[in-house]
PDB file of C-alpha atoms in Angstrom:
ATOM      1  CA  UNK A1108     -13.539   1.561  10.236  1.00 79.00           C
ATOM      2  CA  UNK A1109     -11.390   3.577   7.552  1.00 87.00           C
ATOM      3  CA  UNK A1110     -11.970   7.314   7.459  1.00 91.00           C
ATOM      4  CA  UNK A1111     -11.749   8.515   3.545  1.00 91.00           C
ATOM      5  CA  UNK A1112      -9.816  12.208   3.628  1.00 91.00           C
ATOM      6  CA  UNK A1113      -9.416  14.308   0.832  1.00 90.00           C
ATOM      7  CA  UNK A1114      -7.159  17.418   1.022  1.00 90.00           C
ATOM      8  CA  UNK A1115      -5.704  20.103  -1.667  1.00 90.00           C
ATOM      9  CA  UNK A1116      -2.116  19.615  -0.007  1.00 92.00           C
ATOM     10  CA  UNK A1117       0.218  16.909   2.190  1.00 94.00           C
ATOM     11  CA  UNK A1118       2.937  17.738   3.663  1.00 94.00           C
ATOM     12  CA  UNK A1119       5.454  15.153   5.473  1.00 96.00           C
ATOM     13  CA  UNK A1120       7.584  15.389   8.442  1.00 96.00           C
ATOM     14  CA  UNK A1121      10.398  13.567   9.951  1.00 96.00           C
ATOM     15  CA  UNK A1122      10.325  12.534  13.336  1.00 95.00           C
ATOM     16  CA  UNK A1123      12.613  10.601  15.526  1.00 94.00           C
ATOM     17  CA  UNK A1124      11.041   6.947  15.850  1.00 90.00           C
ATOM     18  CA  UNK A1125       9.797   5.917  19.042  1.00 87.00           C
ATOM     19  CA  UNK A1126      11.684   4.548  21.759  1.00 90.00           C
ATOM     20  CA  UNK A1127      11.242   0.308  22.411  1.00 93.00           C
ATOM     21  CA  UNK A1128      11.582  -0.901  25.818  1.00 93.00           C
ATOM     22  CA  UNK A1129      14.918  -3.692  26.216  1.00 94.00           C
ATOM     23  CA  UNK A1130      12.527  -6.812  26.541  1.00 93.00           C
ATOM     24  CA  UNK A1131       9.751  -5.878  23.925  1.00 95.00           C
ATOM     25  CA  UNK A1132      12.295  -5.340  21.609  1.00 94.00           C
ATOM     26  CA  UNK A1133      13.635  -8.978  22.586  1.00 96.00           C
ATOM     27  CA  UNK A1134       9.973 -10.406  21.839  1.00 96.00           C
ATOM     28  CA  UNK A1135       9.836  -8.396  18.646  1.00 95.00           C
ATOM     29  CA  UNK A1136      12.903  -9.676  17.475  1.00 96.00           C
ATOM     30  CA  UNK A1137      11.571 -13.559  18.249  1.00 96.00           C
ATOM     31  CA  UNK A1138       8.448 -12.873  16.799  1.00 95.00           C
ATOM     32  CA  UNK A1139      10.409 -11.573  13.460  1.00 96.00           C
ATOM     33  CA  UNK A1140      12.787 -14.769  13.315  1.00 96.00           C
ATOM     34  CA  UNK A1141       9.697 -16.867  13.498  1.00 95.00           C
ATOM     35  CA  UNK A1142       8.054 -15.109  10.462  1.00 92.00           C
ATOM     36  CA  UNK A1143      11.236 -15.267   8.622  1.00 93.00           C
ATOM     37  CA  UNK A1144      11.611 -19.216   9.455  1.00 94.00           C
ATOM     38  CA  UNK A1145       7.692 -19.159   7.826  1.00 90.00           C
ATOM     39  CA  UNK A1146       8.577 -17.147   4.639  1.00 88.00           C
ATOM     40  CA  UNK A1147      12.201 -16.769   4.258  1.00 89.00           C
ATOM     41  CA  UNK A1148      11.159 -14.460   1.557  1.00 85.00           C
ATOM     42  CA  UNK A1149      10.737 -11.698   3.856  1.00 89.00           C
ATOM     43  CA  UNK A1150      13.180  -9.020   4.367  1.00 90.00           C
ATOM     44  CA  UNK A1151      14.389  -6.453   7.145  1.00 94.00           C
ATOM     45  CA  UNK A1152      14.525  -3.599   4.662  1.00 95.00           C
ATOM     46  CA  UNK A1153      13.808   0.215   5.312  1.00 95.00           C
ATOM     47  CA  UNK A1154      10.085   1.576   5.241  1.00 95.00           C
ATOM     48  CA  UNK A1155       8.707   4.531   6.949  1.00 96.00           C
ATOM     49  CA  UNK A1156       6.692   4.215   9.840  1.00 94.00           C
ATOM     50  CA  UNK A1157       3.816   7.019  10.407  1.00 94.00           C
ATOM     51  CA  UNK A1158       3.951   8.536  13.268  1.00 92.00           C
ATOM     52  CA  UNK A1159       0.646  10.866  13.265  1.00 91.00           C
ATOM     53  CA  UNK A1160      -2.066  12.719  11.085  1.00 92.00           C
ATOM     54  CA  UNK A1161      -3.272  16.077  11.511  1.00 92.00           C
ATOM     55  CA  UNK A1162      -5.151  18.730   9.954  1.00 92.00           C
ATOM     56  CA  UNK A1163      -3.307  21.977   9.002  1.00 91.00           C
ATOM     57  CA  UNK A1164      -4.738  25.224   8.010  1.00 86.00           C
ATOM     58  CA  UNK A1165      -5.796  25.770   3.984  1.00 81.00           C
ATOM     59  CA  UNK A1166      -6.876  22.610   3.897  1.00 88.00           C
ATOM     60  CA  UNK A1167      -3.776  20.840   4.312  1.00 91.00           C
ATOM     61  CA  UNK A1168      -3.013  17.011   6.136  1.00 94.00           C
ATOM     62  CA  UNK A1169       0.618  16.507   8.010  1.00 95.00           C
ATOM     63  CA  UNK A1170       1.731  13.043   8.172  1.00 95.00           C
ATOM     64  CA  UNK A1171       4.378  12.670  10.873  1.00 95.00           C
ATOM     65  CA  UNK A1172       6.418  10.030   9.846  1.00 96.00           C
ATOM     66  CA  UNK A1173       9.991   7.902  11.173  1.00 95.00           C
ATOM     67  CA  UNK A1174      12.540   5.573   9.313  1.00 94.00           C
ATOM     68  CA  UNK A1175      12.742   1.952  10.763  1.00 94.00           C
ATOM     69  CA  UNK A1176      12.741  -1.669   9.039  1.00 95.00           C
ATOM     70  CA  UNK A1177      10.376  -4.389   8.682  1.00 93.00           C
ATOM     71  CA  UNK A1178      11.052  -6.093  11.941  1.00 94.00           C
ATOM     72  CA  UNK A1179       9.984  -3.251  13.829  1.00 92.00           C
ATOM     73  CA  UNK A1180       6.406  -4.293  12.596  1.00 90.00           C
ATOM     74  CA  UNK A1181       6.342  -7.402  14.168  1.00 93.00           C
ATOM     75  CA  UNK A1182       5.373  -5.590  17.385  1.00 92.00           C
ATOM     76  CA  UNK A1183       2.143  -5.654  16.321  1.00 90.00           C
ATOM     77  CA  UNK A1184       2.045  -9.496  17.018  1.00 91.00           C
ATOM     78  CA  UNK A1185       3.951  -9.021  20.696  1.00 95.00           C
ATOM     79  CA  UNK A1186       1.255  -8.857  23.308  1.00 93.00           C
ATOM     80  CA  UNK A1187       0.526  -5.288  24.918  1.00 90.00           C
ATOM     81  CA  UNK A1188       3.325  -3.960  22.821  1.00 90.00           C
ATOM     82  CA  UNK A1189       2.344  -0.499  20.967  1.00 85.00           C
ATOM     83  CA  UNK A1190       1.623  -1.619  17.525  1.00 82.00           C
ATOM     84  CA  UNK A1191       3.953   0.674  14.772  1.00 85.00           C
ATOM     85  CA  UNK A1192       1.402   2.178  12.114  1.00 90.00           C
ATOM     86  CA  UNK A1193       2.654   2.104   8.294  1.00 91.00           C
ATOM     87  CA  UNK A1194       2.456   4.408   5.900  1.00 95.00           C
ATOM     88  CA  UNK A1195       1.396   3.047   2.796  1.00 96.00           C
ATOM     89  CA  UNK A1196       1.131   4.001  -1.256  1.00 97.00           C
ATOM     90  CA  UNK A1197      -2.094   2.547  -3.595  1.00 97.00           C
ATOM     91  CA  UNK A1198      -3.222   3.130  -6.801  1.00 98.00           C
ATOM     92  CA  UNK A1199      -6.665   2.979  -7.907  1.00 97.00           C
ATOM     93  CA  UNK A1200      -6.733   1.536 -11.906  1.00 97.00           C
ATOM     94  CA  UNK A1201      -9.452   2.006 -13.457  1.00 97.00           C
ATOM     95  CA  UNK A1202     -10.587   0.355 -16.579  1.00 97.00           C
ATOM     96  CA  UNK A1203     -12.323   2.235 -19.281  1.00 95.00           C
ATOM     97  CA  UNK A1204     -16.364   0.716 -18.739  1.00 94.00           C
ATOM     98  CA  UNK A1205     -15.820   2.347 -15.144  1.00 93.00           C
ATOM     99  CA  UNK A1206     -14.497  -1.491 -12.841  1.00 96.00           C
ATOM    100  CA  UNK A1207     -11.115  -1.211 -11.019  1.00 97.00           C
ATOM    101  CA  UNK A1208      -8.441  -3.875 -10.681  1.00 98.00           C
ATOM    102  CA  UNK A1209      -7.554  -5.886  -7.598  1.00 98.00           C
ATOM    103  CA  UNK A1210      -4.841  -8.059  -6.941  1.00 97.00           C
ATOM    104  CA  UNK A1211      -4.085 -10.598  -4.539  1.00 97.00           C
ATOM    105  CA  UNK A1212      -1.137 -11.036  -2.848  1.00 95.00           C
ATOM    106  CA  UNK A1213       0.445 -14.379  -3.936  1.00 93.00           C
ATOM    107  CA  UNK A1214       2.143 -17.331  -1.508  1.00 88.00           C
ATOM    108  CA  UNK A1215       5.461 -15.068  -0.853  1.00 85.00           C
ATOM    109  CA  UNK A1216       4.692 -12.247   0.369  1.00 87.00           C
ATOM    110  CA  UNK A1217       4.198 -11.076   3.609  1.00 83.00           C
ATOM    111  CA  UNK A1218       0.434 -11.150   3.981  1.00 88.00           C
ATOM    112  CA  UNK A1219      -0.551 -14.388   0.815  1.00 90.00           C
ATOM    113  CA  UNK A1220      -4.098 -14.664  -0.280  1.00 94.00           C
ATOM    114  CA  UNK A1221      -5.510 -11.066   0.790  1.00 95.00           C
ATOM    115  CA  UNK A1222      -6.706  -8.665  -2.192  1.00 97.00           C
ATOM    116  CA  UNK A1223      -5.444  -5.063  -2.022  1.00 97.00           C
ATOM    117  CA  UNK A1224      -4.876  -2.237  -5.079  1.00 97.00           C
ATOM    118  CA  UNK A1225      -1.207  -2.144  -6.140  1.00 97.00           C
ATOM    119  CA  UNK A1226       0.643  -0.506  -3.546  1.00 96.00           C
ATOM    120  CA  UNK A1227       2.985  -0.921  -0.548  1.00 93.00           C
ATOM    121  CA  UNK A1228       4.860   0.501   1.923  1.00 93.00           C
ATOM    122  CA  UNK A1229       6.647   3.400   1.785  1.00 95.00           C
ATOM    123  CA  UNK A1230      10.912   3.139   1.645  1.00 93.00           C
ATOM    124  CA  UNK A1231      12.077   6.256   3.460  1.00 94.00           C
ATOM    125  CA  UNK A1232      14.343   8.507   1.046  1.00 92.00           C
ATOM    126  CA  UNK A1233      18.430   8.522   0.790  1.00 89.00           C
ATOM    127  CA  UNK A1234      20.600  11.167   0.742  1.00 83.00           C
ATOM    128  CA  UNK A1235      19.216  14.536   1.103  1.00 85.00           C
ATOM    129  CA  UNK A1236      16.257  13.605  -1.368  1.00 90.00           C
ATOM    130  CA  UNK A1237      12.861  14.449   0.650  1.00 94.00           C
ATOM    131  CA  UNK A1238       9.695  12.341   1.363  1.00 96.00           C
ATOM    132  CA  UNK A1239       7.661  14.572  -0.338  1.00 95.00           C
ATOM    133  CA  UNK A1240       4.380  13.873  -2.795  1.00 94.00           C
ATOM    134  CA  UNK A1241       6.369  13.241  -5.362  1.00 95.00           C
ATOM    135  CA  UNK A1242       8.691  10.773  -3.692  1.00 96.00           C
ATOM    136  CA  UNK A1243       5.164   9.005  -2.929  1.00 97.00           C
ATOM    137  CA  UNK A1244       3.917   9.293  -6.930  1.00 97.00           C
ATOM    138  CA  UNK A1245       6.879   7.715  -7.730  1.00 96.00           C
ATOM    139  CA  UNK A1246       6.632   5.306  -5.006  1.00 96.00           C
ATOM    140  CA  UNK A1247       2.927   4.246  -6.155  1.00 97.00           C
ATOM    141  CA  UNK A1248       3.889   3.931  -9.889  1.00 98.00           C
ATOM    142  CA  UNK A1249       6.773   1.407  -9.107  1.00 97.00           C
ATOM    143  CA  UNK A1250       4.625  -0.634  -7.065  1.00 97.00           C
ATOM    144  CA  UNK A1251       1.535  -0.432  -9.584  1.00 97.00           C
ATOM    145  CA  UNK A1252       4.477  -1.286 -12.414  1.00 97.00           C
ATOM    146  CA  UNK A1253       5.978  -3.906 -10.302  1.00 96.00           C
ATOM    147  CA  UNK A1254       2.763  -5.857  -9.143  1.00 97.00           C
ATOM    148  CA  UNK A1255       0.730  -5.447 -12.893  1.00 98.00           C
ATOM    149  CA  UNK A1256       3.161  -4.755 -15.411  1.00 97.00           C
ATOM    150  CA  UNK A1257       1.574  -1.422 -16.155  1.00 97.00           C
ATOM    151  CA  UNK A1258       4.192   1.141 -16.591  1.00 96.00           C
ATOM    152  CA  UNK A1259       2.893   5.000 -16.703  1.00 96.00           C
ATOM    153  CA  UNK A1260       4.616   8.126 -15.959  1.00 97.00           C
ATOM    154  CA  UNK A1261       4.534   8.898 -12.345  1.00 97.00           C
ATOM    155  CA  UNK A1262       3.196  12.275 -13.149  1.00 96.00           C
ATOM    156  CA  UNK A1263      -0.049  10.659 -14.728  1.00 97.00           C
ATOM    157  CA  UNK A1264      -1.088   9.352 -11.175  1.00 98.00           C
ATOM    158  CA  UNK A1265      -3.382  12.050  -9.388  1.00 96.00           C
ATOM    159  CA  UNK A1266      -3.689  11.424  -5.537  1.00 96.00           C
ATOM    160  CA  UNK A1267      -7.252  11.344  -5.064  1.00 94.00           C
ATOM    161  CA  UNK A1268      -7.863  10.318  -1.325  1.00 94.00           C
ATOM    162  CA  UNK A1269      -5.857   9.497   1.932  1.00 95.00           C
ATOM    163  CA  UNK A1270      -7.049   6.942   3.975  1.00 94.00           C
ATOM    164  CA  UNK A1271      -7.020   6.423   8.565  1.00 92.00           C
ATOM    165  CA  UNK A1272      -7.909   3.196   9.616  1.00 87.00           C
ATOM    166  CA  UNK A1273      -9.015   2.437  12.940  1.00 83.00           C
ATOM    167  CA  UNK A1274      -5.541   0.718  13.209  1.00 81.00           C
ATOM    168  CA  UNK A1275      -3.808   4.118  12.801  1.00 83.00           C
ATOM    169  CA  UNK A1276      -2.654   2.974   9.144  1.00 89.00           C
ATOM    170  CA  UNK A1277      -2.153   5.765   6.539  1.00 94.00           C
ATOM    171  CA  UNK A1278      -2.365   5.391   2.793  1.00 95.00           C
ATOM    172  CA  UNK A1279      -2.045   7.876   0.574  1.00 97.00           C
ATOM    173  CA  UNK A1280      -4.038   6.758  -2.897  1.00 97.00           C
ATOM    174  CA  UNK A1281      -3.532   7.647  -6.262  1.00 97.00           C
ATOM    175  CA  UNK A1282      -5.826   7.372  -9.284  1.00 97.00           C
ATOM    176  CA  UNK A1283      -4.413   6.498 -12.517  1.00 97.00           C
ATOM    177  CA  UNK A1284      -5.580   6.485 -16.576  1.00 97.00           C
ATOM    178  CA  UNK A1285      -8.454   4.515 -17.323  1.00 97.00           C
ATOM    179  CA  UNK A1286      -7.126   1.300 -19.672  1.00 97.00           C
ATOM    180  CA  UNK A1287      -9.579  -1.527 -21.522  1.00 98.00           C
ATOM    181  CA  UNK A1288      -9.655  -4.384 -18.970  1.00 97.00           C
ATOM    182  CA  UNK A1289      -8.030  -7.057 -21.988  1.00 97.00           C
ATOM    183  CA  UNK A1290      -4.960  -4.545 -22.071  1.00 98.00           C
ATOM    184  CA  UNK A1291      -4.539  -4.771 -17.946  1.00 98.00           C
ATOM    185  CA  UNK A1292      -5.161  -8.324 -18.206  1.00 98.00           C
ATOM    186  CA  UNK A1293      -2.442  -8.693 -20.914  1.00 98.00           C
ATOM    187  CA  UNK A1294       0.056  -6.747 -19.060  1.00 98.00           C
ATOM    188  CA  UNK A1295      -0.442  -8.345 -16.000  1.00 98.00           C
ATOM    189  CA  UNK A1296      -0.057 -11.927 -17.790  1.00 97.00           C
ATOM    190  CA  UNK A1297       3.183 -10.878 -19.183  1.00 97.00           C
ATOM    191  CA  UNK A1298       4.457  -9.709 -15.881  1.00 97.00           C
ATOM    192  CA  UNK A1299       3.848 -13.181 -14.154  1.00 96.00           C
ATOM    193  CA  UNK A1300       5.058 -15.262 -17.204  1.00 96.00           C
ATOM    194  CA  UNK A1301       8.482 -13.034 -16.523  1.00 96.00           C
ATOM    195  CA  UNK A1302       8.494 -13.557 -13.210  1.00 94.00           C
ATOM    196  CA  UNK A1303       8.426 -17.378 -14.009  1.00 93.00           C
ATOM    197  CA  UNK A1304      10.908 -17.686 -16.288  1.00 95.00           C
ATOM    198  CA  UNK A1305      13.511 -15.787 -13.707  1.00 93.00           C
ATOM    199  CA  UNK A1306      12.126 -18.408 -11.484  1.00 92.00           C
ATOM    200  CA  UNK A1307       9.832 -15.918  -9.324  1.00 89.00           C
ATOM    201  CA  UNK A1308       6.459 -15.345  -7.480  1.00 90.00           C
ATOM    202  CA  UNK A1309       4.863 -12.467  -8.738  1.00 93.00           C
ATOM    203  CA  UNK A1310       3.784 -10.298  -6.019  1.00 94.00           C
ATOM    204  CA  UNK A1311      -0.405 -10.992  -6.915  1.00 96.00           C
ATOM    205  CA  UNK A1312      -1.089 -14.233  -7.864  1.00 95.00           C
ATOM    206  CA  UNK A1313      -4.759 -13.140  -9.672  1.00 96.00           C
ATOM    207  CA  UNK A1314      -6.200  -9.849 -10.698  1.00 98.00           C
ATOM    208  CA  UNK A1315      -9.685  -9.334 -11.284  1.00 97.00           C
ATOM    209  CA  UNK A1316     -11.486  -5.924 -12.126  1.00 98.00           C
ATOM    210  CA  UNK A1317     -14.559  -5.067  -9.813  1.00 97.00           C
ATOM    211  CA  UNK A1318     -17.799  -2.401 -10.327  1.00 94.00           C
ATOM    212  CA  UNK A1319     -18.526  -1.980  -6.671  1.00 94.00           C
ATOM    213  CA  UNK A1320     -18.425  -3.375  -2.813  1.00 94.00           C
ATOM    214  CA  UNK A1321     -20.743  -5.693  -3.923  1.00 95.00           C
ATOM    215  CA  UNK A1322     -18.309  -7.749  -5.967  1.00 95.00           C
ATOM    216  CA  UNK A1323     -15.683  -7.850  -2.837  1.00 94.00           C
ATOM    217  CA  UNK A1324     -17.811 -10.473  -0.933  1.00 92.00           C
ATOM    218  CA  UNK A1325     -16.907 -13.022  -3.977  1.00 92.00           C
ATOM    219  CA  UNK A1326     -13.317 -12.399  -3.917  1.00 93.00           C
ATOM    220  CA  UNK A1327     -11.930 -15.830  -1.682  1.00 89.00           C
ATOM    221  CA  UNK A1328      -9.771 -14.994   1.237  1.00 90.00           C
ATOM    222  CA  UNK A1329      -9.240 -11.583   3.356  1.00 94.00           C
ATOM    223  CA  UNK A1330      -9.204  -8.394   2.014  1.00 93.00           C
ATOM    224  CA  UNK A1331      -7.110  -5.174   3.105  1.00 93.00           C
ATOM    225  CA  UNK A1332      -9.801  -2.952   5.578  1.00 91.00           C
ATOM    226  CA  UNK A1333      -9.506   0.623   3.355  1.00 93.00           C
ATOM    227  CA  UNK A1334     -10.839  -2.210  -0.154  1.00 94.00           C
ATOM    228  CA  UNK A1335     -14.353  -1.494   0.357  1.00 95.00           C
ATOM    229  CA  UNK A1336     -14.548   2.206   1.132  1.00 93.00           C
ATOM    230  CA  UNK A1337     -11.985   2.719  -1.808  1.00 94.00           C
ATOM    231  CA  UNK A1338     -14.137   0.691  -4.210  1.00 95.00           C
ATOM    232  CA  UNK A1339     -17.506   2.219  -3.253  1.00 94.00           C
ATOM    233  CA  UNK A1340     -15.410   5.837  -3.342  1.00 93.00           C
ATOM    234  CA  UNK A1341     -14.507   4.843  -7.113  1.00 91.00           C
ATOM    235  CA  UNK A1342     -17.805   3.601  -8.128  1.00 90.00           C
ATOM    236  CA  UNK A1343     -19.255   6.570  -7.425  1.00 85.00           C
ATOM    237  CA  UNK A1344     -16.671   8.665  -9.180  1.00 78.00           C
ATOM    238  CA  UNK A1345     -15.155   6.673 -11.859  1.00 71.00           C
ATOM    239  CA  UNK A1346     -17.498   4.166 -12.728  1.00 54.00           C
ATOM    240  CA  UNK A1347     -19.365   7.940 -12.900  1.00 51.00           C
TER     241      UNK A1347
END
């Protein structure tokens, strides 16, 4: 189950990351060489791990949230080890007659065939820059630019929900410009014919646009657990 939270402010904290026992931290690592054998495409860069959600007064959310790398998500395939929960960016585009696109992730990435909005995981900040909202806006318009080839203005992206999964996964979700579905689809075709001349995946392999949950049962393969709430959330208010 995904709980859908809206709140007029979010405010992010650093806190030290959690402490990993000698051996599950041995199993981790085997369980991360074995994924990397699999798809040497992955990586054992930065992201942000959340550490915790909580309502504050004035209707506020804190996210709790610790620096780590990629590997330290591989706990969540080490048995009785304490999964790590992400904390994760999306963007909701919606097309002008009301649908919203969906991508799905292509052969290289870390989780191939499974349909998701354009998003990711956070990268925690350098420097003395903060993780802040607008560290995430900018965050969710790289990924929506990186993923579809639409490029907007990070300010143009208004967050519009947070998500909790059952799963203890956060995702902050941002809604951006309606665009006619032939310009999304002509954007996102130049993106992966650019990515093939450099010799590249692109990160989604397909996009299609969708008017509500009942669509998702089409889509062929998995699907990311906060798709459906999302997409009935937006049908309701965009599609509006």
């Amino acid at each position: 189950m995904t709980e859908l939270l809206e709140a007029e402010k979010l405010r992010l904290v650093e806190v030290a990351p959690p402490s990993i026992p000698s051996g599950t931290r041995a199993a981790m690592n085997r369980e991360w060489d074995e994924a990397v054998l699999a798809n040497p495409a992955l990586f054992d860069g930065p992201v942000v791990l959340c550490a915790g959600l909580s309502r504050e007064a004035g209707d506020a959310l804190l996210v709790s949230w610790s620096r780590t790398t990629y590997r330290y998500f591989a706990l969540r395939r080490v048995p009785g080890a304490t999964a790590l929960r992400s904390l994760f960016v999306s963007v909701t585009q919606p097309t002008d007659d009301g649908r919203v696109l969906v991508g799905r992730m292509s052969r290289s990435t870390a989780a191939p065939g499974r349909w998701q909005f354009p998003g990711g995981s956070v990268e925690p900040p350098t420097g003395d820059e903060p993780l802040d909202e607008r560290a995430l806006r900018r965050h969710a318009a790289l990924e929506l630019a990186e993923e579809t080839g639409v490029d907007i203005p990070a300010t143009a992206l208004t967050r519009c929900l947070i998500t909790y999964g059952d799963d203890g996964q956060v995702g902050v979700h941002y809604l951006a410009p309606p665009l006619p579905a032939p310009v999304l689809q002509a954007r996102f075709d130049a993106l992966v014919a650019a990515e093939a001349a450099r010799g590249r995946d692109p990160e989604f392999d397909r996009i299609v646009f969708v008017g509500s949950p009942a669509e998702l049962p089409r889509l062929e393969g998995p699907h990311v657990v906060y798709l459906e709430p999302v997409v009935r959330w937006s049908s309701r208010r965009v599609g509006s």
